[in-house]
Amino acid sequence: MPLPKPPVEVPVTSRVTALAPKMQTAVLAIVKEMADAGHNAKVFETLRTAERQEFLYGFGRQYDDGRGTVTKVQDVRKGWHFYGLAVDIVQNDASPWDAPQSFWQTLGKSAEKHGLTWGGRWKFLDLPHSQWAGAPITPTALDIALAQEKGIQAVWAKYSAV
């Protein structure tokens, strides 16, 4: 049976101004430090919408859990991009995801220097990803409820990112 056609890609939000205020400051400092170190870096993704998350996880993300093939759909609220507390930074060229190790190591050191957790230290490597270190690795049920009740700015305040 032929695979279904991919859906139309949902646009990426790369505006630094979509991030929490202290995240904005950190990200701008990281991009500058990357340039100072001779790396041409760009902010690829900041705030992630539910539609974008559905696109990323909805097509072609199937796995066998031992009981059959399952399509994994992750709730966007369970990642810090939804709250403006995460960023993906890549090389600004024709192959942004294939940067040399020196690029990723410089990114990681700079992110950590500016109060972020770098995905390059995780068991499941996510080299472009950095997120607010004052928050847990993933949002809690209380964070989700707080955002629903009072908005993501309340989550920013909770984790001292304003």
mmCIF file of N, CA and C in Angstrom, residues 4-110:
data_model
loop_
_atom_site.group_PDB
_atom_site.id
_atom_site.type_symbol
_atom_site.label_atom_id
_atom_site.label_comp_id
_atom_site.label_asym_id
_atom_site.label_seq_id
_atom_site.Cartn_x
_atom_site.Cartn_y
_atom_site.Cartn_z
ATOM 1 N N PRO A 4 0.767 7.702 2.431
ATOM 2 C CA PRO A 4 0.001 8.917 2.134
ATOM 3 C C PRO A 4 0.943 10.069 1.796
ATOM 4 N N LYS A 5 0.440 11.028 1.066
ATOM 5 C CA LYS A 5 1.233 12.211 0.736
ATOM 6 C C LYS A 5 1.430 13.040 1.999
ATOM 7 N N PRO A 6 2.592 13.686 2.110
ATOM 8 C CA PRO A 6 2.817 14.507 3.299
ATOM 9 C C PRO A 6 1.885 15.715 3.305
ATOM 10 N N PRO A 7 1.511 16.159 4.496
ATOM 11 C CA PRO A 7 0.684 17.352 4.582
ATOM 12 C C PRO A 7 1.503 18.589 4.203
ATOM 13 N N VAL A 8 0.823 19.663 3.943
ATOM 14 C CA VAL A 8 1.502 20.927 3.661
ATOM 15 C C VAL A 8 2.191 21.377 4.946
ATOM 16 N N GLU A 9 3.458 21.741 4.819
ATOM 17 C CA GLU A 9 4.211 22.123 6.011
ATOM 18 C C GLU A 9 3.627 23.366 6.660
ATOM 19 N N VAL A 10 3.528 23.312 7.977
ATOM 20 C CA VAL A 10 3.038 24.434 8.770
ATOM 21 C C VAL A 10 4.226 25.361 9.026
ATOM 22 N N PRO A 11 4.064 26.653 8.789
ATOM 23 C CA PRO A 11 5.193 27.582 8.946
ATOM 24 C C PRO A 11 5.808 27.562 10.346
ATOM 25 N N VAL A 12 7.089 27.809 10.373
ATOM 26 C CA VAL A 12 7.866 27.870 11.605
ATOM 27 C C VAL A 12 7.826 29.295 12.141
ATOM 28 N N THR A 13 7.711 29.435 13.450
ATOM 29 C CA THR A 13 7.833 30.736 14.095
ATOM 30 C C THR A 13 9.272 30.870 14.564
ATOM 31 N N SER A 14 9.968 31.865 14.040
ATOM 32 C CA SER A 14 11.373 32.054 14.414
ATOM 33 C C SER A 14 11.621 33.423 15.052
ATOM 34 N N ARG A 15 10.566 34.132 15.376
ATOM 35 C CA ARG A 15 10.713 35.459 15.988
ATOM 36 C C ARG A 15 11.231 35.333 17.426
ATOM 37 N N VAL A 16 12.341 35.970 17.705
ATOM 38 C CA VAL A 16 12.892 35.958 19.058
ATOM 39 C C VAL A 16 11.928 36.658 20.015
ATOM 40 N N THR A 17 11.185 37.628 19.523
ATOM 41 C CA THR A 17 10.239 38.367 20.371
ATOM 42 C C THR A 17 9.073 37.493 20.852
ATOM 43 N N ALA A 18 8.931 36.284 20.320
ATOM 44 C CA ALA A 18 7.892 35.363 20.790
ATOM 45 C C ALA A 18 8.320 34.647 22.071
ATOM 46 N N LEU A 19 9.583 34.787 22.439
ATOM 47 C CA LEU A 19 10.118 34.118 23.627
ATOM 48 C C LEU A 19 9.913 34.957 24.886
ATOM 49 N N ALA A 20 10.035 34.300 26.035
ATOM 50 C CA ALA A 20 10.022 35.004 27.316
ATOM 51 C C ALA A 20 11.165 36.026 27.314
ATOM 52 N N PRO A 21 10.985 37.147 28.025
ATOM 53 C CA PRO A 21 12.004 38.212 27.977
ATOM 54 C C PRO A 21 13.434 37.760 28.256
ATOM 55 N N LYS A 22 13.674 36.967 29.285
ATOM 56 C CA LYS A 22 15.037 36.531 29.582
ATOM 57 C C LYS A 22 15.542 35.524 28.547
ATOM 58 N N MET A 23 14.641 34.767 27.953
ATOM 59 C CA MET A 23 15.026 33.873 26.849
ATOM 60 C C MET A 23 15.477 34.707 25.657
ATOM 61 N N GLN A 24 14.747 35.798 25.375
ATOM 62 C CA GLN A 24 15.123 36.676 24.268
ATOM 63 C C GLN A 24 16.547 37.174 24.457
ATOM 64 N N THR A 25 16.842 37.656 25.653
ATOM 65 C CA THR A 25 18.172 38.182 25.958
ATOM 66 C C THR A 25 19.234 37.104 25.761
ATOM 67 N N ALA A 26 18.960 35.910 26.283
ATOM 68 C CA ALA A 26 19.916 34.805 26.167
ATOM 69 C C ALA A 26 20.146 34.425 24.709
ATOM 70 N N VAL A 27 19.080 34.305 23.938
ATOM 71 C CA VAL A 27 19.189 33.875 22.541
ATOM 72 C C VAL A 27 19.969 34.896 21.715
ATOM 73 N N LEU A 28 19.693 36.163 21.904
ATOM 74 C CA LEU A 28 20.432 37.189 21.167
ATOM 75 C C LEU A 28 21.917 37.162 21.526
ATOM 76 N N ALA A 29 22.229 36.930 22.807
ATOM 77 C CA ALA A 29 23.622 36.836 23.235
ATOM 78 C C ALA A 29 24.294 35.606 22.623
ATOM 79 N N ILE A 30 23.577 34.496 22.551
ATOM 80 C CA ILE A 30 24.125 33.271 21.971
ATOM 81 C C ILE A 30 24.450 33.471 20.494
ATOM 82 N N VAL A 31 23.521 34.047 19.747
ATOM 83 C CA VAL A 31 23.746 34.268 18.317
ATOM 84 C C VAL A 31 24.950 35.185 18.106
ATOM 85 N N LYS A 32 25.080 36.203 18.946
ATOM 86 C CA LYS A 32 26.237 37.106 18.842
ATOM 87 C C LYS A 32 27.524 36.367 19.158
ATOM 88 N N GLU A 33 27.531 35.567 20.224
ATOM 89 C CA GLU A 33 28.734 34.809 20.578
ATOM 90 C C GLU A 33 29.109 33.811 19.487
ATOM 91 N N MET A 34 28.099 33.220 18.871
ATOM 92 C CA MET A 34 28.363 32.293 17.773
ATOM 93 C C MET A 34 29.063 33.041 16.632
ATOM 94 N N ALA A 35 28.566 34.237 16.301
ATOM 95 C CA ALA A 35 29.180 35.042 15.241
ATOM 96 C C ALA A 35 30.610 35.425 15.613
ATOM 97 N N ASP A 36 30.800 35.825 16.874
ATOM 98 C CA ASP A 36 32.136 36.203 17.343
ATOM 99 C C ASP A 36 33.113 35.031 17.243
ATOM 100 N N ALA A 37 32.591 33.802 17.359
ATOM 101 C CA ALA A 37 33.426 32.599 17.268
ATOM 102 C C ALA A 37 33.577 32.119 15.821
ATOM 103 N N GLY A 38 33.006 32.877 14.879
ATOM 104 C CA GLY A 38 33.144 32.531 13.465
ATOM 105 C C GLY A 38 32.062 31.613 12.918
ATOM 106 N N HIS A 39 30.977 31.449 13.665
ATOM 107 C CA HIS A 39 29.878 30.596 13.223
ATOM 108 C C HIS A 39 28.693 31.456 12.784
ATOM 109 N N ASN A 40 28.131 31.140 11.645
ATOM 110 C CA ASN A 40 26.966 31.850 11.132
ATOM 111 C C ASN A 40 25.717 31.099 11.602
ATOM 112 N N ALA A 41 25.138 31.555 12.705
ATOM 113 C CA ALA A 41 23.995 30.883 13.318
ATOM 114 C C ALA A 41 22.717 31.665 13.065
ATOM 115 N N LYS A 42 21.606 30.930 13.030
ATOM 116 C CA LYS A 42 20.310 31.604 12.927
ATOM 117 C C LYS A 42 19.309 30.904 13.837
ATOM 118 N N VAL A 43 18.359 31.678 14.309
ATOM 119 C CA VAL A 43 17.263 31.137 15.103
ATOM 120 C C VAL A 43 16.301 30.476 14.127
ATOM 121 N N PHE A 44 16.112 29.180 14.288
ATOM 122 C CA PHE A 44 15.225 28.452 13.392
ATOM 123 C C PHE A 44 13.795 28.418 13.926
ATOM 124 N N GLU A 45 13.629 28.063 15.196
ATOM 125 C CA GLU A 45 12.271 27.975 15.745
ATOM 126 C C GLU A 45 12.247 28.439 17.186
ATOM 127 N N THR A 46 11.213 29.203 17.501
ATOM 128 C CA THR A 46 10.990 29.670 18.877
ATOM 129 C C THR A 46 9.665 29.083 19.360
ATOM 130 N N LEU A 47 8.618 29.872 19.287
ATOM 131 C CA LEU A 47 7.295 29.435 19.736
ATOM 132 C C LEU A 47 6.726 28.402 18.765
ATOM 133 N N ARG A 48 6.190 27.305 19.309
ATOM 134 C CA ARG A 48 5.625 26.253 18.448
ATOM 135 C C ARG A 48 4.125 26.150 18.701
ATOM 136 N N THR A 49 3.378 26.224 17.621
ATOM 137 C CA THR A 49 1.926 26.114 17.709
ATOM 138 C C THR A 49 1.493 24.649 17.716
ATOM 139 N N ALA A 50 0.255 24.419 18.106
ATOM 140 C CA ALA A 50 -0.311 23.063 18.071
ATOM 141 C C ALA A 50 -0.331 22.538 16.644
ATOM 142 N N GLU A 51 -0.603 23.406 15.683
ATOM 143 C CA GLU A 51 -0.634 22.994 14.281
ATOM 144 C C GLU A 51 0.748 22.548 13.806
ATOM 145 N N ARG A 52 1.778 23.270 14.199
ATOM 146 C CA ARG A 52 3.141 22.900 13.816
ATOM 147 C C ARG A 52 3.527 21.569 14.461
ATOM 148 N N GLN A 53 3.180 21.396 15.740
ATOM 149 C CA GLN A 53 3.499 20.149 16.431
ATOM 150 C C GLN A 53 2.797 18.962 15.774
ATOM 151 N N GLU A 54 1.547 19.173 15.399
ATOM 152 C CA GLU A 54 0.803 18.103 14.726
ATOM 153 C C GLU A 54 1.485 17.724 13.413
ATOM 154 N N PHE A 55 1.964 18.726 12.674
ATOM 155 C CA PHE A 55 2.677 18.449 11.430
ATOM 156 C C PHE A 55 3.954 17.647 11.713
ATOM 157 N N LEU A 56 4.744 18.083 12.706
ATOM 158 C CA LEU A 56 6.017 17.433 12.988
ATOM 159 C C LEU A 56 5.849 15.989 13.443
ATOM 160 N N TYR A 57 4.833 15.724 14.236
ATOM 161 C CA TYR A 57 4.652 14.389 14.789
ATOM 162 C C TYR A 57 3.610 13.561 14.065
ATOM 163 N N GLY A 58 2.803 14.195 13.249
ATOM 164 C CA GLY A 58 1.696 13.487 12.637
ATOM 165 C C GLY A 58 2.036 12.666 11.421
ATOM 166 N N PHE A 59 2.985 13.098 10.631
ATOM 167 C CA PHE A 59 3.282 12.390 9.379
ATOM 168 C C PHE A 59 4.564 11.586 9.503
ATOM 169 N N GLY A 60 4.452 10.311 9.219
ATOM 170 C CA GLY A 60 5.637 9.474 9.167
ATOM 171 C C GLY A 60 6.279 9.170 10.501
ATOM 172 N N ARG A 61 5.625 9.461 11.583
ATOM 173 C CA ARG A 61 6.181 9.190 12.902
ATOM 174 C C ARG A 61 5.514 7.939 13.470
ATOM 175 N N GLN A 62 5.781 6.806 12.859
ATOM 176 C CA GLN A 62 5.188 5.558 13.322
ATOM 177 C C GLN A 62 6.264 4.666 13.906
ATOM 178 N N TYR A 63 5.860 3.866 14.864
ATOM 179 C CA TYR A 63 6.795 2.933 15.463
ATOM 180 C C TYR A 63 6.029 1.696 15.897
ATOM 181 N N ASP A 64 6.758 0.627 16.158
ATOM 182 C CA ASP A 64 6.158 -0.625 16.592
ATOM 183 C C ASP A 64 6.411 -0.751 18.083
ATOM 184 N N ASP A 65 5.352 -0.733 18.875
ATOM 185 C CA ASP A 65 5.509 -0.823 20.327
ATOM 186 C C ASP A 65 5.388 -2.262 20.836
ATOM 187 N N GLY A 66 5.449 -3.230 19.931
ATOM 188 C CA GLY A 66 5.328 -4.627 20.315
ATOM 189 C C GLY A 66 3.899 -5.137 20.225
ATOM 190 N N ARG A 67 2.965 -4.217 20.134
ATOM 191 C CA ARG A 67 1.551 -4.580 20.012
ATOM 192 C C ARG A 67 1.007 -4.209 18.649
ATOM 193 N N GLY A 68 1.867 -3.631 17.808
ATOM 194 C CA GLY A 68 1.430 -3.191 16.487
ATOM 195 C C GLY A 68 1.983 -1.814 16.206
ATOM 196 N N THR A 69 1.692 -1.296 15.034
ATOM 197 C CA THR A 69 2.202 0.008 14.638
ATOM 198 C C THR A 69 1.325 1.110 15.234
ATOM 199 N N VAL A 70 1.977 2.068 15.847
ATOM 200 C CA VAL A 70 1.292 3.173 16.515
ATOM 201 C C VAL A 70 1.830 4.478 15.940
ATOM 202 N N THR A 71 0.971 5.450 15.746
ATOM 203 C CA THR A 71 1.427 6.775 15.339
ATOM 204 C C THR A 71 1.557 7.617 16.597
ATOM 205 N N LYS A 72 2.736 8.171 16.801
ATOM 206 C CA LYS A 72 3.004 8.989 17.981
ATOM 207 C C LYS A 72 2.576 10.427 17.714
ATOM 208 N N VAL A 73 1.719 10.947 18.549
ATOM 209 C CA VAL A 73 1.315 12.349 18.482
ATOM 210 C C VAL A 73 1.586 12.947 19.851
ATOM 211 N N GLN A 74 2.498 13.876 19.917
ATOM 212 C CA GLN A 74 2.863 14.481 21.194
ATOM 213 C C GLN A 74 2.095 15.779 21.383
ATOM 214 N N ASP A 75 1.565 15.955 22.563
ATOM 215 C CA ASP A 75 0.854 17.173 22.935
ATOM 216 C C ASP A 75 1.853 18.327 22.985
ATOM 217 N N VAL A 76 1.621 19.364 22.200
ATOM 218 C CA VAL A 76 2.528 20.517 22.127
ATOM 219 C C VAL A 76 2.732 21.156 23.502
ATOM 220 N N ARG A 77 1.753 21.034 24.381
ATOM 221 C CA ARG A 77 1.856 21.639 25.714
ATOM 222 C C ARG A 77 2.881 20.936 26.598
ATOM 223 N N LYS A 78 3.392 19.781 26.133
ATOM 224 C CA LYS A 78 4.378 19.030 26.916
ATOM 225 C C LYS A 78 5.810 19.330 26.490
ATOM 226 N N GLY A 79 5.993 20.413 25.738
ATOM 227 C CA GLY A 79 7.319 20.869 25.333
ATOM 228 C C GLY A 79 7.440 22.367 25.552
ATOM 229 N N TRP A 80 8.641 22.834 25.859
ATOM 230 C CA TRP A 80 8.832 24.249 26.201
ATOM 231 C C TRP A 80 8.717 25.203 25.021
ATOM 232 N N HIS A 81 8.763 24.711 23.786
ATOM 233 C CA HIS A 81 8.549 25.612 22.650
ATOM 234 C C HIS A 81 7.161 26.261 22.725
ATOM 235 N N PHE A 82 6.174 25.533 23.178
ATOM 236 C CA PHE A 82 4.809 26.049 23.259
ATOM 237 C C PHE A 82 4.718 27.263 24.190
ATOM 238 N N TYR A 83 5.603 27.338 25.164
ATOM 239 C CA TYR A 83 5.560 28.386 26.192
ATOM 240 C C TYR A 83 6.548 29.523 25.928
ATOM 241 N N GLY A 84 7.276 29.453 24.824
ATOM 242 C CA GLY A 84 8.272 30.488 24.565
ATOM 243 C C GLY A 84 9.486 30.362 25.463
ATOM 244 N N LEU A 85 9.772 29.129 25.898
ATOM 245 C CA LEU A 85 10.914 28.880 26.771
ATOM 246 C C LEU A 85 11.912 27.899 26.136
ATOM 247 N N ALA A 86 11.859 27.782 24.811
ATOM 248 C CA ALA A 86 12.807 26.922 24.082
ATOM 249 C C ALA A 86 13.086 27.536 22.723
ATOM 250 N N VAL A 87 14.243 27.154 22.181
ATOM 251 C CA VAL A 87 14.673 27.667 20.890
ATOM 252 C C VAL A 87 15.489 26.600 20.175
ATOM 253 N N ASP A 88 15.403 26.598 18.856
ATOM 254 C CA ASP A 88 16.279 25.785 18.024
ATOM 255 C C ASP A 88 17.141 26.750 17.219
ATOM 256 N N ILE A 89 18.455 26.595 17.346
ATOM 257 C CA ILE A 89 19.408 27.433 16.635
ATOM 258 C C ILE A 89 20.224 26.528 15.718
ATOM 259 N N VAL A 90 20.330 26.917 14.457
ATOM 260 C CA VAL A 90 21.026 26.106 13.462
ATOM 261 C C VAL A 90 22.038 26.954 12.697
ATOM 262 N N GLN A 91 22.822 26.273 11.888
ATOM 263 C CA GLN A 91 23.772 26.949 11.009
ATOM 264 C C GLN A 91 22.996 27.645 9.885
ATOM 265 N N ASN A 92 23.366 28.865 9.572
ATOM 266 C CA ASN A 92 22.666 29.646 8.556
ATOM 267 C C ASN A 92 23.318 29.423 7.195
ATOM 268 N N ASP A 93 23.030 28.243 6.610
ATOM 269 C CA ASP A 93 23.525 27.941 5.269
ATOM 270 C C ASP A 93 22.593 26.924 4.618
ATOM 271 N N ALA A 94 23.020 26.347 3.528
ATOM 272 C CA ALA A 94 22.171 25.428 2.766
ATOM 273 C C ALA A 94 21.901 24.118 3.494
ATOM 274 N N SER A 95 22.737 23.754 4.450
ATOM 275 C CA SER A 95 22.535 22.512 5.206
ATOM 276 C C SER A 95 22.565 22.809 6.705
ATOM 277 N N PRO A 96 21.558 23.525 7.209
ATOM 278 C CA PRO A 96 21.589 24.025 8.588
ATOM 279 C C PRO A 96 21.694 22.950 9.667
ATOM 280 N N TRP A 97 21.193 21.747 9.387
ATOM 281 C CA TRP A 97 21.190 20.688 10.403
ATOM 282 C C TRP A 97 22.482 19.880 10.383
ATOM 283 N N ASP A 98 23.328 20.084 9.373
ATOM 284 C CA ASP A 98 24.567 19.325 9.223
ATOM 285 C C ASP A 98 25.790 20.155 9.592
ATOM 286 N N ALA A 99 25.669 20.941 10.609
ATOM 287 C CA ALA A 99 26.788 21.781 11.031
ATOM 288 C C ALA A 99 27.911 20.919 11.599
ATOM 289 N N PRO A 100 29.142 21.424 11.540
ATOM 290 C CA PRO A 100 30.255 20.678 12.131
ATOM 291 C C PRO A 100 30.127 20.634 13.664
ATOM 292 N N GLN A 101 30.797 19.668 14.261
ATOM 293 C CA GLN A 101 30.739 19.525 15.720
ATOM 294 C C GLN A 101 31.184 20.800 16.442
ATOM 295 N N SER A 102 32.118 21.539 15.859
ATOM 296 C CA SER A 102 32.565 22.779 16.505
ATOM 297 C C SER A 102 31.405 23.773 16.652
ATOM 298 N N PHE A 103 30.506 23.792 15.665
ATOM 299 C CA PHE A 103 29.327 24.664 15.742
ATOM 300 C C PHE A 103 28.475 24.261 16.936
ATOM 301 N N TRP A 104 28.149 22.967 17.028
ATOM 302 C CA TRP A 104 27.258 22.495 18.099
ATOM 303 C C TRP A 104 27.900 22.674 19.471
ATOM 304 N N GLN A 105 29.196 22.416 19.580
ATOM 305 C CA GLN A 105 29.856 22.558 20.876
ATOM 306 C C GLN A 105 29.895 24.025 21.319
ATOM 307 N N THR A 106 30.127 24.927 20.379
ATOM 308 C CA THR A 106 30.108 26.358 20.699
ATOM 309 C C THR A 106 28.700 26.777 21.111
ATOM 310 N N LEU A 107 27.707 26.277 20.393
ATOM 311 C CA LEU A 107 26.312 26.570 20.744
ATOM 312 C C LEU A 107 26.001 26.091 22.156
ATOM 313 N N GLY A 108 26.366 24.858 22.461
ATOM 314 C CA GLY A 108 26.079 24.304 23.781
ATOM 315 C C GLY A 108 26.723 25.083 24.904
ATOM 316 N N LYS A 109 27.999 25.419 24.742
ATOM 317 C CA LYS A 109 28.704 26.186 25.776
ATOM 318 C C LYS A 109 28.073 27.552 25.973
ATOM 319 N N SER A 110 27.714 28.189 24.880
ATOM 320 C CA SER A 110 27.106 29.516 24.970
ATOM 321 C C SER A 110 25.717 29.445 25.605
#
